[in-house]
DNA sequence: CTCCTTAATGGGATTGATTCGCATTTGCAT
DNA sequence: ATGCAAATGCGAATCAATCCCATTAAGGAG
């Protein structure tokens, strides 16, 4: 099954119209390794020759977050929200504080820790986010050379 | 050593002037169990009879984050940034998605996982944030009763 | 395929948080 | 006490995000 068809099904399942803009947005997000901002999305689409307005980008992001197809990340690119498509595996991120590169990591070591907390606080955890900040290989090297 | 004196020392160490506004801001943040927004801080201070402007609040928050005395949290209260004072132990949070209650947790299960990633990606991790989302005890109970 | 209903969109105006510019005040070193 | 740079206040400016409303288009019925 093609990617487009998969998106159609997702949208239909959620009772959302299968518009070309939503298709394009999902394609760009699927292709992107890193979380993207609304503006990046907008510019990327325009570069691809797609005419779309910012309102539409924001509205599509909202509804897709609401329907659990994409996620708003909890770290921001100075006060600008970032979004990523939900993949099968959940992810954590290594965020380089210098060059802003974001490396996704799929291992998650938190299950036991989480159940201990659930018990202790009577809290049901439905999701979690872990971000790690520091210096990537390249930025480490650059500062060595100084 | 009194709290005020402790703040003076912190500020002096960072070459920041020991102003009464910075003192007040740090006091409020120290007293607050949960992360606070700039506006909450502003209103709390005014309630205490302290005259201060929003610019000053924002500027103080900026410089204190920069000097590592407080931290900007990675979750927002709809597009409003939240800040908390750095305590001796670092913290994670259980955030109730329903009532917005935030429970701080001081245990951190992170270290081995972190070193494995550092090695694999050549990334130096300097800090990390973990937030868990779900339903607190009270909100769990409320939905049982439905 | 055509018609119809209603969701989706464009684009401009608006909101709301955060930042900036500049005149004034205050901390603090001497 | 004096002088100067840092900090502050207040209003203006900025910038992401949201809202409004007129127009377009998805997709179900026939
Ligand atoms: Zn880097
Ligand atoms: Zn995880
Ligand atoms: Zn709750
Ligand atoms: Zn930790």
Short mmCIF file of C-alpha atoms (C1' of nucleotides) and ligand atoms in Angstrom, two decimals:
data_model
loop_
_atom_site.label_atom_id
_atom_site.label_comp_id
_atom_site.label_asym_id
_atom_site.label_seq_id
_atom_site.Cartn_x
_atom_site.Cartn_y
_atom_site.Cartn_z
CA UNK A 1 0.00 0.00 0.00
CA UNK A 2 1.37 3.37 -1.04
CA UNK A 3 2.09 6.10 1.41
CA UNK A 4 -0.65 8.31 0.02
CA UNK A 5 -3.18 5.58 0.36
CA UNK A 6 -2.10 5.04 3.94
CA UNK A 7 -2.70 8.70 4.71
CA UNK A 8 -6.10 8.57 3.04
CA UNK A 9 -7.10 5.73 5.30
CA UNK A 10 -5.84 7.52 8.39
CA UNK A 11 -7.79 10.63 7.50
CA UNK A 12 -10.92 8.73 6.62
CA UNK A 13 -10.76 6.76 9.86
CA UNK A 14 -10.77 10.09 11.68
CA UNK A 15 -13.57 11.50 9.57
CA UNK A 16 -11.32 14.09 8.05
CA UNK A 17 -11.45 14.99 4.40
CA UNK A 18 -8.59 13.73 2.35
CA UNK A 19 -7.33 17.05 1.07
CA UNK A 20 -4.21 17.52 -0.97
CA UNK A 21 -2.82 19.89 1.62
CA UNK A 22 -3.10 17.36 4.40
CA UNK A 23 -1.49 14.79 2.15
CA UNK A 24 1.40 17.12 1.39
CA UNK A 25 1.89 18.04 5.01
CA UNK A 26 1.98 14.41 6.07
CA UNK A 27 4.43 13.61 3.27
CA UNK A 28 6.80 16.33 4.34
CA UNK A 29 6.57 15.31 7.96
CA UNK A 30 7.09 11.66 7.13
CA UNK A 31 10.18 12.55 5.13
CA UNK A 32 11.61 14.78 7.81
CA UNK A 33 14.01 13.21 10.23
CA UNK A 34 13.55 15.99 12.70
CA UNK A 35 10.54 17.72 14.19
CA UNK A 36 9.47 20.68 12.07
CA UNK A 37 7.91 24.05 12.81
CA UNK A 38 4.80 25.35 11.10
CA UNK A 39 6.89 27.85 9.22
CA UNK A 40 9.42 25.29 8.00
CA UNK A 41 6.55 23.22 6.77
CA UNK A 42 5.04 26.20 5.01
CA UNK A 43 8.31 27.10 3.30
CA UNK A 44 9.06 23.52 2.33
CA UNK A 45 5.66 23.19 0.71
CA UNK A 46 6.03 26.43 -1.17
CA UNK A 47 9.46 25.32 -2.39
CA UNK A 48 7.77 22.25 -3.80
CA UNK A 49 5.45 24.54 -5.72
CA UNK A 50 2.46 23.97 -3.47
CA UNK A 51 0.39 27.04 -2.74
CA UNK A 52 -0.85 27.00 0.83
CA UNK A 53 -1.44 29.55 3.55
CA UNK A 54 -0.11 29.64 7.06
CA UNK A 55 -3.62 29.37 8.47
CA UNK A 56 -4.06 26.09 6.69
CA UNK A 57 -0.75 24.78 7.97
CA UNK A 58 -1.67 25.65 11.54
CA UNK A 59 -5.15 24.24 11.21
CA UNK A 60 -3.90 21.01 9.71
CA UNK A 61 -1.31 20.65 12.46
CA UNK A 62 -3.96 21.25 15.12
CA UNK A 63 -6.36 18.69 13.83
CA UNK A 64 -3.65 16.10 13.21
CA UNK A 65 -2.36 16.53 16.76
CA UNK A 66 -5.89 16.25 18.09
CA UNK A 67 -6.44 13.03 16.16
CA UNK A 68 -3.16 11.65 17.35
CA UNK A 69 -1.57 11.34 13.93
CA UNK A 70 1.24 13.74 14.70
CA UNK A 71 2.64 15.10 17.97
CA UNK A 72 3.63 18.51 19.17
CA UNK A 73 7.04 18.11 20.75
CA UNK A 74 7.68 19.51 24.16
CA UNK A 75 10.84 21.34 23.24
CA UNK A 76 10.61 24.48 21.22
CA UNK A 77 12.84 26.22 18.77
CA UNK A 78 12.81 29.48 20.60
CA UNK A 79 9.16 29.81 21.33
CA UNK A 80 8.26 28.20 18.04
CA UNK A 81 6.42 24.88 18.35
CA UNK A 82 7.74 21.79 16.63
CA UNK A 83 5.75 18.86 15.31
CA UNK A 84 6.58 15.35 14.24
CA UNK A 85 4.68 12.49 12.71
CA UNK A 86 3.89 9.63 15.05
CA UNK A 87 5.91 6.64 14.03
CA UNK A 88 5.34 3.14 15.25
CA UNK A 89 8.11 3.42 17.79
CA UNK A 90 8.17 6.30 20.13
CA UNK A 91 11.30 8.38 20.19
CA UNK A 92 13.49 10.43 22.36
CA UNK A 93 15.86 13.12 21.15
CA UNK A 94 19.39 14.32 21.50
CA UNK A 95 19.27 18.07 20.96
CA UNK A 96 22.54 19.85 20.23
CA UNK A 97 22.44 23.14 22.07
CA UNK A 98 24.99 24.63 19.72
CA UNK A 99 24.02 23.69 16.16
CA UNK A 100 20.40 22.75 17.03
CA UNK A 101 20.74 19.37 15.36
CA UNK A 102 18.21 16.86 16.69
CA UNK A 103 19.07 13.16 16.73
CA UNK A 104 16.15 10.80 17.25
CA UNK A 105 16.70 7.74 19.44
CA UNK A 106 14.28 4.85 19.55
CA UNK A 107 15.38 2.93 22.63
CA UNK A 108 13.38 3.62 25.73
CA UNK A 109 14.63 2.48 29.10
CA UNK A 110 11.79 3.81 31.20
CA UNK A 111 9.20 1.16 31.70
CA UNK A 112 10.06 -0.06 35.18
CA UNK A 113 10.72 3.43 36.40
CA UNK A 114 7.33 4.46 35.05
CA UNK A 115 5.44 1.65 36.75
CA UNK A 116 7.08 2.42 40.07
CA UNK A 117 5.90 6.01 39.82
CA UNK A 118 2.40 5.01 38.77
CA UNK A 119 2.09 2.91 41.87
CA UNK A 120 3.55 5.46 44.19
CA UNK A 121 1.51 8.43 43.03
CA UNK A 122 -1.65 6.71 41.80
CA UNK A 123 -0.89 8.38 38.50
CA UNK A 124 -1.64 6.71 35.14
CA UNK A 125 1.08 7.61 32.72
CA UNK A 126 -0.14 7.70 29.15
CA UNK A 127 2.95 9.11 27.50
CA UNK A 128 6.29 10.58 28.29
CA UNK A 129 8.91 12.69 26.65
CA UNK A 130 12.62 12.65 27.21
CA UNK A 131 14.95 15.14 25.63
CA UNK A 132 18.66 15.26 26.19
CA UNK A 133 20.69 18.35 25.56
CA UNK A 134 24.39 18.71 24.88
CA UNK A 135 26.93 18.81 22.09
CA UNK A 136 26.89 16.64 18.99
CA UNK A 137 29.98 14.98 17.57
CA UNK A 138 30.66 17.80 15.17
CA UNK A 139 30.27 20.56 17.74
CA UNK A 140 32.45 18.63 20.17
CA UNK A 141 35.15 18.47 17.54
CA UNK A 142 34.82 22.13 16.63
CA UNK A 143 35.42 23.16 20.21
CA UNK A 144 38.44 20.85 20.51
CA UNK A 145 40.00 22.68 17.62
CA UNK A 146 39.72 26.04 19.28
CA UNK B 1 22.79 31.22 56.17
CA UNK B 2 19.51 32.92 55.32
CA UNK B 3 17.81 32.43 52.01
CA UNK B 4 18.35 36.03 50.98
CA UNK B 5 22.01 35.78 51.71
CA UNK B 6 22.18 32.61 49.63
CA UNK B 7 20.65 34.42 46.67
CA UNK B 8 23.06 37.32 47.10
CA UNK B 9 25.96 34.93 46.85
CA UNK B 10 24.53 33.24 43.77
CA UNK B 11 24.04 36.55 42.05
CA UNK B 12 27.44 37.84 43.03
CA UNK B 13 29.11 34.65 41.81
CA UNK B 14 27.51 35.30 38.43
CA UNK B 15 28.46 38.96 38.43
CA UNK B 16 24.86 40.02 38.59
CA UNK B 17 23.70 42.87 40.75
CA UNK B 18 21.80 41.90 43.84
CA UNK B 19 18.61 43.79 43.15
CA UNK B 20 15.47 43.54 45.22
CA UNK B 21 13.49 42.40 42.21
CA UNK B 22 15.78 39.47 41.58
CA UNK B 23 15.57 38.58 45.24
CA UNK B 24 11.78 38.66 45.17
CA UNK B 25 11.59 36.62 42.01
CA UNK B 26 13.88 33.96 43.43
CA UNK B 27 11.88 33.86 46.66
CA UNK B 28 8.62 33.32 44.84
CA UNK B 29 10.15 30.64 42.65
CA UNK B 30 11.72 28.91 45.63
CA UNK B 31 8.38 28.89 47.42
CA UNK B 32 6.48 27.57 44.41
CA UNK B 33 6.07 23.81 44.17
CA UNK B 34 5.29 24.01 40.49
CA UNK B 35 6.89 25.76 37.55
CA UNK B 36 5.53 29.28 37.08
CA UNK B 37 4.89 31.52 34.08
CA UNK B 38 6.21 35.06 33.78
CA UNK B 39 2.72 36.37 34.25
CA UNK B 40 2.01 34.33 37.38
CA UNK B 41 5.24 35.62 38.79
CA UNK B 42 4.29 39.17 37.93
CA UNK B 43 0.86 38.87 39.55
CA UNK B 44 2.21 37.13 42.62
CA UNK B 45 4.73 39.89 43.14
CA UNK B 46 2.14 42.60 42.71
CA UNK B 47 -0.10 40.81 45.22
CA UNK B 48 2.74 41.01 47.66
CA UNK B 49 2.80 44.75 47.14
CA UNK B 50 5.92 44.75 44.99
CA UNK B 51 5.87 47.12 42.07
CA UNK B 52 7.59 45.58 39.05
CA UNK B 53 7.10 45.59 35.30
CA UNK B 54 6.69 42.66 32.97
CA UNK B 55 9.88 43.59 31.13
CA UNK B 56 11.80 43.24 34.33
CA UNK B 57 10.26 39.87 35.04
CA UNK B 58 11.17 38.62 31.58
CA UNK B 59 14.64 40.06 31.74
CA UNK B 60 15.29 38.55 35.15
CA UNK B 61 14.04 35.17 33.97
CA UNK B 62 16.28 35.34 30.91
CA UNK B 63 19.42 36.13 32.79
CA UNK B 64 18.71 33.58 35.52
CA UNK B 65 18.15 30.86 32.93
CA UNK B 66 21.33 31.89 31.16
CA UNK B 67 23.28 31.67 34.41
CA UNK B 68 21.76 28.33 35.21
CA UNK B 69 20.04 29.42 38.41
CA UNK B 70 16.58 28.63 37.11
CA UNK B 71 15.36 26.51 34.19
CA UNK B 72 12.78 26.97 31.49
CA UNK B 73 10.68 23.83 31.41
CA UNK B 74 10.18 22.03 28.16
CA UNK B 75 6.43 21.83 28.48
CA UNK B 76 4.36 24.93 28.09
CA UNK B 77 1.03 26.09 29.42
CA UNK B 78 -0.47 26.83 26.11
CA UNK B 79 2.29 28.73 24.48
CA UNK B 80 3.23 30.33 27.75
CA UNK B 81 6.71 29.42 29.01
CA UNK B 82 7.17 28.02 32.50
CA UNK B 83 10.18 28.42 34.76
CA UNK B 84 11.37 26.74 37.92
CA UNK B 85 14.24 27.27 40.28
CA UNK B 86 17.04 24.74 40.11
CA UNK B 87 17.12 22.77 43.29
CA UNK B 88 19.96 20.62 44.50
CA UNK B 89 18.42 17.54 42.99
CA UNK B 90 17.22 17.69 39.49
CA UNK B 91 13.62 16.82 38.88
CA UNK B 92 11.28 15.23 36.48
CA UNK B 93 7.54 15.80 36.35
CA UNK B 94 4.28 13.98 36.20
CA UNK B 95 1.93 16.30 34.36
CA UNK B 96 -1.80 15.60 34.59
CA UNK B 97 -3.26 16.28 31.16
CA UNK B 98 -6.68 16.82 32.66
CA UNK B 99 -6.31 19.06 35.71
CA UNK B 100 -2.80 20.31 34.81
CA UNK B 101 -1.43 19.34 38.20
CA UNK B 102 2.33 18.88 38.14
CA UNK B 103 3.98 16.41 40.50
CA UNK B 104 7.75 16.76 40.82
CA UNK B 105 9.80 13.57 41.08
CA UNK B 106 13.39 13.53 42.18
CA UNK B 107 14.49 10.03 41.24
CA UNK B 108 16.38 9.80 37.97
CA UNK B 109 16.90 6.50 36.20
CA UNK B 110 18.94 8.02 33.50
CA UNK B 111 22.66 7.56 33.86
CA UNK B 112 23.51 4.26 32.17
CA UNK B 113 21.18 4.95 29.31
CA UNK B 114 22.87 8.31 28.85
CA UNK B 115 26.40 6.96 28.70
CA UNK B 116 25.41 4.36 26.14
CA UNK B 117 24.01 7.09 23.90
CA UNK B 118 27.00 9.36 24.39
CA UNK B 119 29.25 6.62 23.18
CA UNK B 120 27.11 5.61 20.26
CA UNK B 121 26.51 9.09 18.87
CA UNK B 122 29.65 10.90 20.05
CA UNK B 123 27.27 13.28 21.74
CA UNK B 124 28.10 14.91 25.10
CA UNK B 125 24.95 15.15 27.13
CA UNK B 126 24.97 18.10 29.49
CA UNK B 127 21.38 17.94 30.70
CA UNK B 128 18.14 16.22 30.06
CA UNK B 129 14.46 16.62 30.66
CA UNK B 130 11.91 13.90 31.20
CA UNK B 131 8.24 14.65 31.54
CA UNK B 132 5.50 12.11 31.90
CA UNK B 133 1.90 12.83 31.00
CA UNK B 134 -1.25 11.11 32.15
CA UNK B 135 -3.94 11.22 34.81
CA UNK B 136 -3.37 11.97 38.48
CA UNK B 137 -5.02 10.02 41.28
CA UNK B 138 -7.90 12.45 41.56
CA UNK B 139 -8.63 12.58 37.84
CA UNK B 140 -8.46 8.79 37.65
CA UNK B 141 -11.05 8.56 40.40
CA UNK B 142 -13.28 11.16 38.79
CA UNK B 143 -13.46 9.19 35.60
CA UNK B 144 -14.20 5.95 37.48
CA UNK B 145 -17.26 7.60 38.95
CA UNK B 146 -18.71 8.47 35.58
"C1'" DC C 1 -21.39 12.69 -13.95
"C1'" DT C 2 -23.96 16.54 -11.53
"C1'" DC C 3 -25.73 18.62 -7.51
"C1'" DC C 4 -25.58 19.77 -2.78
"C1'" DT C 5 -23.99 20.18 1.76
"C1'" DT C 6 -20.55 21.37 4.65
"C1'" DA C 7 -15.70 20.93 5.75
"C1'" DA C 8 -11.57 23.14 4.37
"C1'" DT C 9 -9.03 27.06 2.78
"C1'" DG C 10 -6.96 31.95 1.89
"C1'" DG C 11 -5.70 35.98 3.41
"C1'" DG C 12 -6.10 39.69 6.27
"C1'" DA C 13 -6.96 41.26 10.92
"C1'" DT C 14 -6.28 40.23 15.69
"C1'" DT C 15 -4.56 38.40 19.87
"C1'" DG C 16 -1.26 37.37 23.28
"C1'" DA C 17 3.29 36.38 24.77
"C1'" DT C 18 7.80 38.06 24.56
"C1'" DT C 19 11.34 41.46 23.21
"C1'" DC C 20 13.18 46.05 22.26
"C1'" DG C 21 14.47 51.08 22.69
"C1'" DC C 22 15.41 54.64 25.35
"C1'" DA C 23 15.06 57.65 29.22
"C1'" DT C 24 15.58 57.15 34.24
"C1'" DT C 25 16.99 54.88 38.42
"C1'" DT C 26 19.87 52.09 41.36
"C1'" DG C 27 23.70 48.98 42.84
"C1'" DC C 28 28.08 49.08 44.09
"C1'" DA C 29 33.10 49.97 43.56
"C1'" DT C 30 36.24 53.64 44.74
"C1'" DA D 1 29.60 60.84 48.73
"C1'" DT D 2 30.56 60.24 43.53
"C1'" DG D 3 30.48 58.14 39.08
"C1'" DC D 4 29.39 54.78 35.96
"C1'" DA D 5 27.56 50.68 34.23
"C1'" DA D 6 23.82 47.66 35.07
"C1'" DA D 7 19.02 47.31 35.86
"C1'" DT D 8 14.41 49.03 35.39
"C1'" DG D 9 9.87 51.04 33.59
"C1'" DC D 10 6.93 51.88 30.17
"C1'" DG D 11 5.40 52.03 25.72
"C1'" DA D 12 6.22 50.43 21.11
"C1'" DA D 13 7.44 46.70 18.24
"C1'" DT D 14 7.73 41.83 17.00
"C1'" DC D 15 6.39 37.34 16.12
"C1'" DA D 16 3.92 33.03 16.56
"C1'" DA D 17 -0.56 31.55 16.64
"C1'" DT D 18 -5.57 32.21 16.23
"C1'" DC D 19 -9.74 34.11 14.43
"C1'" DC D 20 -13.16 35.86 10.91
"C1'" DC D 21 -15.53 35.51 6.94
"C1'" DA D 22 -15.96 35.14 2.10
"C1'" DT D 23 -14.74 31.53 -1.27
"C1'" DT D 24 -13.50 26.82 -2.80
"C1'" DA D 25 -13.63 21.97 -3.06
"C1'" DA D 26 -14.37 17.03 -1.01
"C1'" DG D 27 -17.22 13.50 -1.37
"C1'" DG D 28 -21.95 11.43 -0.69
"C1'" DA D 29 -26.66 11.06 -2.92
"C1'" DG D 30 -29.04 10.42 -6.90
ZN1 LIG E 1 25.95 20.36 17.12
ZN1 LIG E 2 10.44 6.49 26.21
ZN1 LIG E 3 -5.43 15.57 37.41
ZN1 LIG E 4 16.98 12.84 35.21
#
